[in-house]
Coordinates of C-alpha atoms in Angstrom, one line a residue:
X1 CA -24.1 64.5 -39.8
X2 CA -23.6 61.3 -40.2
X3 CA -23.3 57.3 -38.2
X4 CA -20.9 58.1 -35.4
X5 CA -19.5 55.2 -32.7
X6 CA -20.3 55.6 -29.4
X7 CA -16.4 56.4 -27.9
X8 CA -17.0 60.5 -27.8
X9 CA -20.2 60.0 -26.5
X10 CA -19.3 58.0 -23.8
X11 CA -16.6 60.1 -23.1
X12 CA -18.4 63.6 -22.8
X13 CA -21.6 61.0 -20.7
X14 CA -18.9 60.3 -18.2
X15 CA -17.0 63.6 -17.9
X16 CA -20.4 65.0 -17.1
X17 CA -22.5 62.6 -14.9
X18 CA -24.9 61.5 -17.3
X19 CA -25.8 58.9 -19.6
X20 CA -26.8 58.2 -23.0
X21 CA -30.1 56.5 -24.0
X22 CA -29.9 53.3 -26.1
X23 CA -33.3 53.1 -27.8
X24 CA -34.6 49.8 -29.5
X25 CA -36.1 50.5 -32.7
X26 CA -38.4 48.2 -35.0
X27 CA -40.5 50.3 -37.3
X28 CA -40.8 53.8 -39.3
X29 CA -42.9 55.1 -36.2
X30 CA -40.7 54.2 -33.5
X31 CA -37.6 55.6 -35.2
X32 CA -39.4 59.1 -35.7
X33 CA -40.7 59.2 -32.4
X34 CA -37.3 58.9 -30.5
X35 CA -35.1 60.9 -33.2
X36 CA -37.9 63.7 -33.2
X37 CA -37.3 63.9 -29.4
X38 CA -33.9 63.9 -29.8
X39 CA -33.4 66.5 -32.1
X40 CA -36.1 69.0 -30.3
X41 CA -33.8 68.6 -26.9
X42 CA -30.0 68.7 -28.6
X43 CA -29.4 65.0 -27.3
X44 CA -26.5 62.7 -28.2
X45 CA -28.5 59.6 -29.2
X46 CA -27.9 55.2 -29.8
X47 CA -30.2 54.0 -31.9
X48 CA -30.3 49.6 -31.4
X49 CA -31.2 46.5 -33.5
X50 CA -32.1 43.5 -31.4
X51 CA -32.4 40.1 -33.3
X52 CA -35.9 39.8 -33.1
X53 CA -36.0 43.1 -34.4
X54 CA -33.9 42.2 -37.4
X55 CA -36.2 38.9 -38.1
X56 CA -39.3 41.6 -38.3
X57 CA -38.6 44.5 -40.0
X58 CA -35.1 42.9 -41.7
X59 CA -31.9 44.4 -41.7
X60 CA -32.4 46.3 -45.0
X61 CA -34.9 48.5 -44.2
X62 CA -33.7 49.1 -40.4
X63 CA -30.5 50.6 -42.1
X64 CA -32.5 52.5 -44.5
X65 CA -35.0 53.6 -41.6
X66 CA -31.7 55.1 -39.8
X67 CA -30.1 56.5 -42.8
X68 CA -33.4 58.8 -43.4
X69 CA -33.5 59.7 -39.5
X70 CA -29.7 60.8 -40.1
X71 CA -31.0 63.0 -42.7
X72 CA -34.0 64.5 -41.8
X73 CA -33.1 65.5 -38.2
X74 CA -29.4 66.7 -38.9
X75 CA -28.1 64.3 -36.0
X76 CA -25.0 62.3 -35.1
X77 CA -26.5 58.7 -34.4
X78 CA -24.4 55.6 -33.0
X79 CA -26.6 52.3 -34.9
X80 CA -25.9 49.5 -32.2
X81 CA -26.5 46.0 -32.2
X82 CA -27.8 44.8 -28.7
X83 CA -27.7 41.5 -27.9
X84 CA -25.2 39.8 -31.0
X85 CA -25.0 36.4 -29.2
X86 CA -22.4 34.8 -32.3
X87 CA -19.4 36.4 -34.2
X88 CA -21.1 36.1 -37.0
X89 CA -24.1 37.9 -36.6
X90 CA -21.7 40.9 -35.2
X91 CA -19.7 40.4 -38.3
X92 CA -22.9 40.7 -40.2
X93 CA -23.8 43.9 -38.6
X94 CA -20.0 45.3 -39.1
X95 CA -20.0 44.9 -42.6
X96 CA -23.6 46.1 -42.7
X97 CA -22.3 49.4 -41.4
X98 CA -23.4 49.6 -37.7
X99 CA -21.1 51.4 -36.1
X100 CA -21.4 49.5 -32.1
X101 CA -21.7 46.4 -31.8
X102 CA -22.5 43.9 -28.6
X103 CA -21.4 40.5 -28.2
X104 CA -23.2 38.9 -25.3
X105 CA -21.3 35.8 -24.5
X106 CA -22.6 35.6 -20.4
X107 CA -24.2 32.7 -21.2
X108 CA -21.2 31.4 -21.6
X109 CA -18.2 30.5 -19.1
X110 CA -16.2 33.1 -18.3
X111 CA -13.2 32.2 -20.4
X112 CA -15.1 31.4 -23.4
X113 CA -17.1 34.7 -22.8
X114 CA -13.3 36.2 -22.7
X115 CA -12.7 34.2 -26.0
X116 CA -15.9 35.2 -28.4
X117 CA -15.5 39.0 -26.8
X118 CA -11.2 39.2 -28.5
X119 CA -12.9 37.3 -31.6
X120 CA -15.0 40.1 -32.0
X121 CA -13.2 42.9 -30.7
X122 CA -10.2 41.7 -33.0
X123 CA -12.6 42.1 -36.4
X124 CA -14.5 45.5 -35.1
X125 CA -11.7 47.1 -34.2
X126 CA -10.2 46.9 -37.6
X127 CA -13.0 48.3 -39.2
X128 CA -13.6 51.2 -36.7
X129 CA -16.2 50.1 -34.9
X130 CA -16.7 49.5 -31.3
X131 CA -17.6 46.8 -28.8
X132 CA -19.9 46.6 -25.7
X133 CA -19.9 42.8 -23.9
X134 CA -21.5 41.5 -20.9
X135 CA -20.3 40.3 -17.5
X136 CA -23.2 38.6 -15.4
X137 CA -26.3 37.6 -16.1
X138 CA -29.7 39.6 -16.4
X139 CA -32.8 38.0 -15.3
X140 CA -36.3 38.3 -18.0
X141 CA -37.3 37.9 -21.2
X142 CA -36.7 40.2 -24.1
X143 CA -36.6 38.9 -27.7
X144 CA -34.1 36.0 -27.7
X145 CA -33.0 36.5 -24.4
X146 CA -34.7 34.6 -21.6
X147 CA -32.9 33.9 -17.9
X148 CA -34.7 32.6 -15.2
X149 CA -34.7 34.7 -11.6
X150 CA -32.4 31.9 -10.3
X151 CA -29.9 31.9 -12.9
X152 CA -28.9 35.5 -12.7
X153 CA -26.0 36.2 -11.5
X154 CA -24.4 39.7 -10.5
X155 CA -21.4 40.9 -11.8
X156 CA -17.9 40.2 -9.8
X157 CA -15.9 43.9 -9.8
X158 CA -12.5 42.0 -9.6
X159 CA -13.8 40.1 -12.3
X160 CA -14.8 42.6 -14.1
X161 CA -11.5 44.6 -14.8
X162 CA -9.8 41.3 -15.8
X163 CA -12.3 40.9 -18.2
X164 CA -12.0 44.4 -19.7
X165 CA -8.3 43.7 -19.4
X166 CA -8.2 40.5 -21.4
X167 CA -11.4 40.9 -24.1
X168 CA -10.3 44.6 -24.9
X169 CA -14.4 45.0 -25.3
X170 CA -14.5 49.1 -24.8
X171 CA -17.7 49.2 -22.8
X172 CA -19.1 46.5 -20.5
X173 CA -23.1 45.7 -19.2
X174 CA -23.3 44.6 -16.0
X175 CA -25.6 43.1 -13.7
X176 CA -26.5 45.0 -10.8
X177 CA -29.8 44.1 -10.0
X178 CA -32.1 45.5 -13.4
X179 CA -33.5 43.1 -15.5
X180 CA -35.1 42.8 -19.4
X181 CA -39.1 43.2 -19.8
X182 CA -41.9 45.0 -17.4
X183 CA -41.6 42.5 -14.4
X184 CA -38.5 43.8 -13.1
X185 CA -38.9 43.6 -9.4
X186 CA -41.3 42.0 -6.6
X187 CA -41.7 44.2 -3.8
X188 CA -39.2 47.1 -3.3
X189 CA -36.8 47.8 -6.5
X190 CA -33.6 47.9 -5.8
X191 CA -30.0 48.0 -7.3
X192 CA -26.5 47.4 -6.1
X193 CA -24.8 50.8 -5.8
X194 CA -21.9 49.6 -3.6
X195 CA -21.5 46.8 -6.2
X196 CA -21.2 49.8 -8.9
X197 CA -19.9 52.2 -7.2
X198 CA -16.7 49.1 -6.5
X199 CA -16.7 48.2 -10.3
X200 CA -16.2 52.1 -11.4
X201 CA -13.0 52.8 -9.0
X202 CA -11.7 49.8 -10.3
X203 CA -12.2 50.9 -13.7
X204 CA -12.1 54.5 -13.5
X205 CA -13.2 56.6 -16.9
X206 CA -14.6 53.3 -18.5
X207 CA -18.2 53.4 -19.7
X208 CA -20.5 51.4 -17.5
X209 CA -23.8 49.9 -19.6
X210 CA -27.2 49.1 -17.7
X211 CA -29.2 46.9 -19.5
X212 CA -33.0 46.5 -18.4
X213 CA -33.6 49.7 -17.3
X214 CA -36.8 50.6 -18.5
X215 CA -38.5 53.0 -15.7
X216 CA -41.9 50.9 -16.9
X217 CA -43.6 54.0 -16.6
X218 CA -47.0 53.6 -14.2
X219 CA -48.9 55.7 -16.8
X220 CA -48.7 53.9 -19.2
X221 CA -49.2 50.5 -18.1
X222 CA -52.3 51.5 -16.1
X223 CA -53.5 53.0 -19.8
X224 CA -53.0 49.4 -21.2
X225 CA -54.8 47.7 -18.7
X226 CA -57.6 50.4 -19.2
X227 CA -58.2 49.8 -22.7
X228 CA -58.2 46.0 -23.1
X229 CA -54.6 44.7 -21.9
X230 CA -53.7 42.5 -19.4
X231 CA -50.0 43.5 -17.7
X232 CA -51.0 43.9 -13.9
X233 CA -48.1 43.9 -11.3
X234 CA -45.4 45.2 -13.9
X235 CA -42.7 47.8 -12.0
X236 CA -39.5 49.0 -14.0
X237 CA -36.4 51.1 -12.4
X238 CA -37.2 54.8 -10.6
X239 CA -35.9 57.2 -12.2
X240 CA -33.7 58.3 -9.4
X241 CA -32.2 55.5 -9.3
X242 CA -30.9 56.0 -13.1
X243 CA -30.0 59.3 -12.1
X244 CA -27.4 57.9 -9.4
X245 CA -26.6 55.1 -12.0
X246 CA -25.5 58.0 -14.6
X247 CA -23.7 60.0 -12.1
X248 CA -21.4 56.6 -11.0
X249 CA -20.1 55.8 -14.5
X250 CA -23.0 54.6 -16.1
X251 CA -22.6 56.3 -19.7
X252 CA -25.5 54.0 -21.3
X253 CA -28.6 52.9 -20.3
X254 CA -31.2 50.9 -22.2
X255 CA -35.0 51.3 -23.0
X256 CA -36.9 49.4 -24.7
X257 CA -39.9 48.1 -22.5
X258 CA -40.8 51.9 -21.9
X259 CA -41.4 52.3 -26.0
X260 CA -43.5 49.4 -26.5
X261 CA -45.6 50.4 -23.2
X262 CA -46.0 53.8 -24.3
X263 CA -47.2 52.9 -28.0
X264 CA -49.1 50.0 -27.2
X265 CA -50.9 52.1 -24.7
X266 CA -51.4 55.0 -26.7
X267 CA -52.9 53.1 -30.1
X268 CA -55.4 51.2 -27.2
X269 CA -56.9 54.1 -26.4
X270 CA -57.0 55.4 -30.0
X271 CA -58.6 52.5 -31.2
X272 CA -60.8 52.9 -28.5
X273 CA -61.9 56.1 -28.5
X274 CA -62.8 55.9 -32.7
X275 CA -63.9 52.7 -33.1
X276 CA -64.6 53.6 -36.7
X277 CA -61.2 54.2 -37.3
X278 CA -59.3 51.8 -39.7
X279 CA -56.5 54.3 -40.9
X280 CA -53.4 52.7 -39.7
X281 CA -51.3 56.0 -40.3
X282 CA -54.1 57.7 -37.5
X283 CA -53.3 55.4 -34.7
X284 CA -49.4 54.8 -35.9
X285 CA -49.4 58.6 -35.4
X286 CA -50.7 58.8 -31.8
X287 CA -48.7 55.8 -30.8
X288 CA -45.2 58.0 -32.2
X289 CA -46.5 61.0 -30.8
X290 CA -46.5 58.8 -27.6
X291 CA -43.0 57.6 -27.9
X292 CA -41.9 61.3 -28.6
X293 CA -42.9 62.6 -25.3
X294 CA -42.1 59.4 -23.3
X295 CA -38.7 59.7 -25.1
X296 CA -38.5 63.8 -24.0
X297 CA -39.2 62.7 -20.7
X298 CA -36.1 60.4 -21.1
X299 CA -33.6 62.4 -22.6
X300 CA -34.5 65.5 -20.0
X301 CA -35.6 64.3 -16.8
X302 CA -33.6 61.3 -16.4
X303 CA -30.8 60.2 -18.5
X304 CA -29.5 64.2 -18.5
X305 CA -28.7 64.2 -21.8
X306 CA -30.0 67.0 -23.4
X307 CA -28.1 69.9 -24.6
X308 CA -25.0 67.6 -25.0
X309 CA -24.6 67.7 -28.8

C-alpha cells in the first residue's frame, strides 16, 4: 500500500453514489483515530494538511505521521493539501510528496482564480499529482480562512464548466450553501440541490467537492457545553442531506469541525471524570477513541464509503 491520488477514488465515489471523506489531521491521535476507522470498515480514505495545521505540528512530522498510518493499517491513502492559497505553498507540498493538492484562488477574481489554478495545475500535473480548486465563496472561519456571511457567494453552473474548461483543475469545491466551522446555519439548514444538481449535468462524471460539511454532531457539542465549554447555538449539515450530496456527484466531502468536536468533548469529560488524572496518553486515548467511532459513523452511515477498497 502506498500514497495514492485521489483520480480512482473519485471515479469508483461517483460510479457508485457516494463520497469519499476528506479528514483534517494535526496530531498522532487524530491520524489513528480516523485510519483505525478506516481500516476496520474497508474505506477508501483522504487524509488533509490545512496551513494552520502545518504551522503546528510542521510539515515533517505530518508526512512522517502519514507514512506510519500507510504502514501500520495496510491502506491506500490520498495526503491532500486543503486550502493552498499561493503556488508556492502547493509547490511546497508537491515536492514534499502529497499526492492532491488544492489551490483556492476564490478570493480572487475569476480570471486570476483561472490564472493561479493553470499555474498550478501546469507544475502538479507533471509530477503526477492532482488538483482540486474553488469556484465561489464559503462563508466562516477555519484556520486561515475567514469570509463574512455577506461576502459569500454561490457558485455560477455556467461558470463553473468554463472554469473547469480553462484551469484544467480535475476536481472543483463549490458553494452551495455549507460553510467552514460549527456555526453553519441560523434557523433551518439548507443547501442548493437544484444549483447542484444544474452544475453535475453540465459536468457530467466530474467529481464535485463540498467543503464545510461537518454534520456538527449534537452529541458532541452538547458534551462540550456539559463539561466546561461554551459553543451554544452551533448546527452543522444533516446527514441526509450529505447523502443526496454524494448521490448528485459529490465524490468528496470534508470534516474537520466534527473531529475537533468529538475530541474536545471526549478529553472534557475525561478530565472531568478523574480529576487526578495528569497522564496525557489517558485522555489523548479517549479523545482518539472518540474520533474512531465518530469517524465509523462517517464512513458507514453517511458518506457510504465503506467496503469500497
Amino acid at each position: 500500500m502506498a500514497l495514492v491520488t485521489t483520480k480512482e477514488m473519485f471515479r469508483k465515489a461517483y460510479e457508485g453514489g457516494y463520497a469519499i471523506g476528506a479528514f483534517n489531521v494535526n496530531n498522532m491521535e487524530i491520524v489513528q483515530g480516523i485510519v483505525d476507522a478506516a481500516k476496520e470498515v474497508k474505506s477508501p480514505l483522504i487524509l488533509q494538511v490545512s496551513a494552520g495545521a502545518r504551522k503546528y505540528a510542521k510539515p515533517a512530522y505530518l508526512k512522517k505521521l502519514v507514512e506510519a498510518a500507510i504502514i501500520d493499517s495496510d491502506l491506500d491513502i490520498a495526503l491532500h493539501l486543503d486550502h493552498g492559497d499561493s503556488f508556492e505553498i502547493c509547490k511546497q507540498c508537491i515536492d514534499d510528496g502529497f499526492t492532491s493538492v488544492m489551490i483556492d484562488g476564490s478570493h480572487l477574481p475569476y480570471e486570476e482564480n483561472i490564472a493561479l489554478v493553470q499555474q498550478v495545475v501546469e507544475y502538479a500535473h507533471a509530477r503526477g499529482v492532482v488538483v482540486e480548486a474553488e469556484l465561489g465563496k464559503l462563508a466562516g472561519v477555519e484556520d486561515e480562512v475567514n469570509v463574512k456571511a455577506e461576502d459569500a457567494t454561490y457558485t455560477d453552473p455556467t461558470q463553473a464548466v468554463d472554469f473547469v474548461k480553462r484551469s484544467g483543475c480535475d476536481s472543483l469545491a463549490i458553494a452551495i450553501g455549507t460553510s467552514h466551522g460549527a456555526y453553519k446555519f441560523q434557523g433551518e439548514p439548507k443547501l442548493d440541490f437544484e444549483r447542484l444538481e444544474t452544475i453535475t449535468k453540465l459536468l457530467p462524471e466530474y467529481p464535485l467537492v463540498l467543503h464545510g460539511a461537518s454534520t456538527v454532531i449534537p452529541e458532541f457539542v452538547e458534551m462540550c457545553n456539559a463539561y466546561g465549554g461554551n459553543i451554544p447555538g452551533a448546527q452543522g449539515v444533516p446527514e441526509d442531506m450529505l447523502r443526496r450530496a454524494a448521490a448528485l456527484g459529490v465524490c468528496k466531502i470534508n470534516i474537520d469541525t466534527d473531529l475537533r468536536l468529538a475530541m474536545t468533548a471526549a478529553i472534557r469529560k475525561s478530565l472531568h471524570d478523574n480529576p487526578a488524572e495528569f497522564d496525557p496518553r489517558k485522555y489523548l486515548g479517549v479523545g482518539r477513541d472518540a474520533i474512531r467511532n465518530m469517524v465509523h459513523h462517517k464512513l458507514v452511515n453517511v458518506l457510504g464509503s465503506d467496503g469500497k477498497l
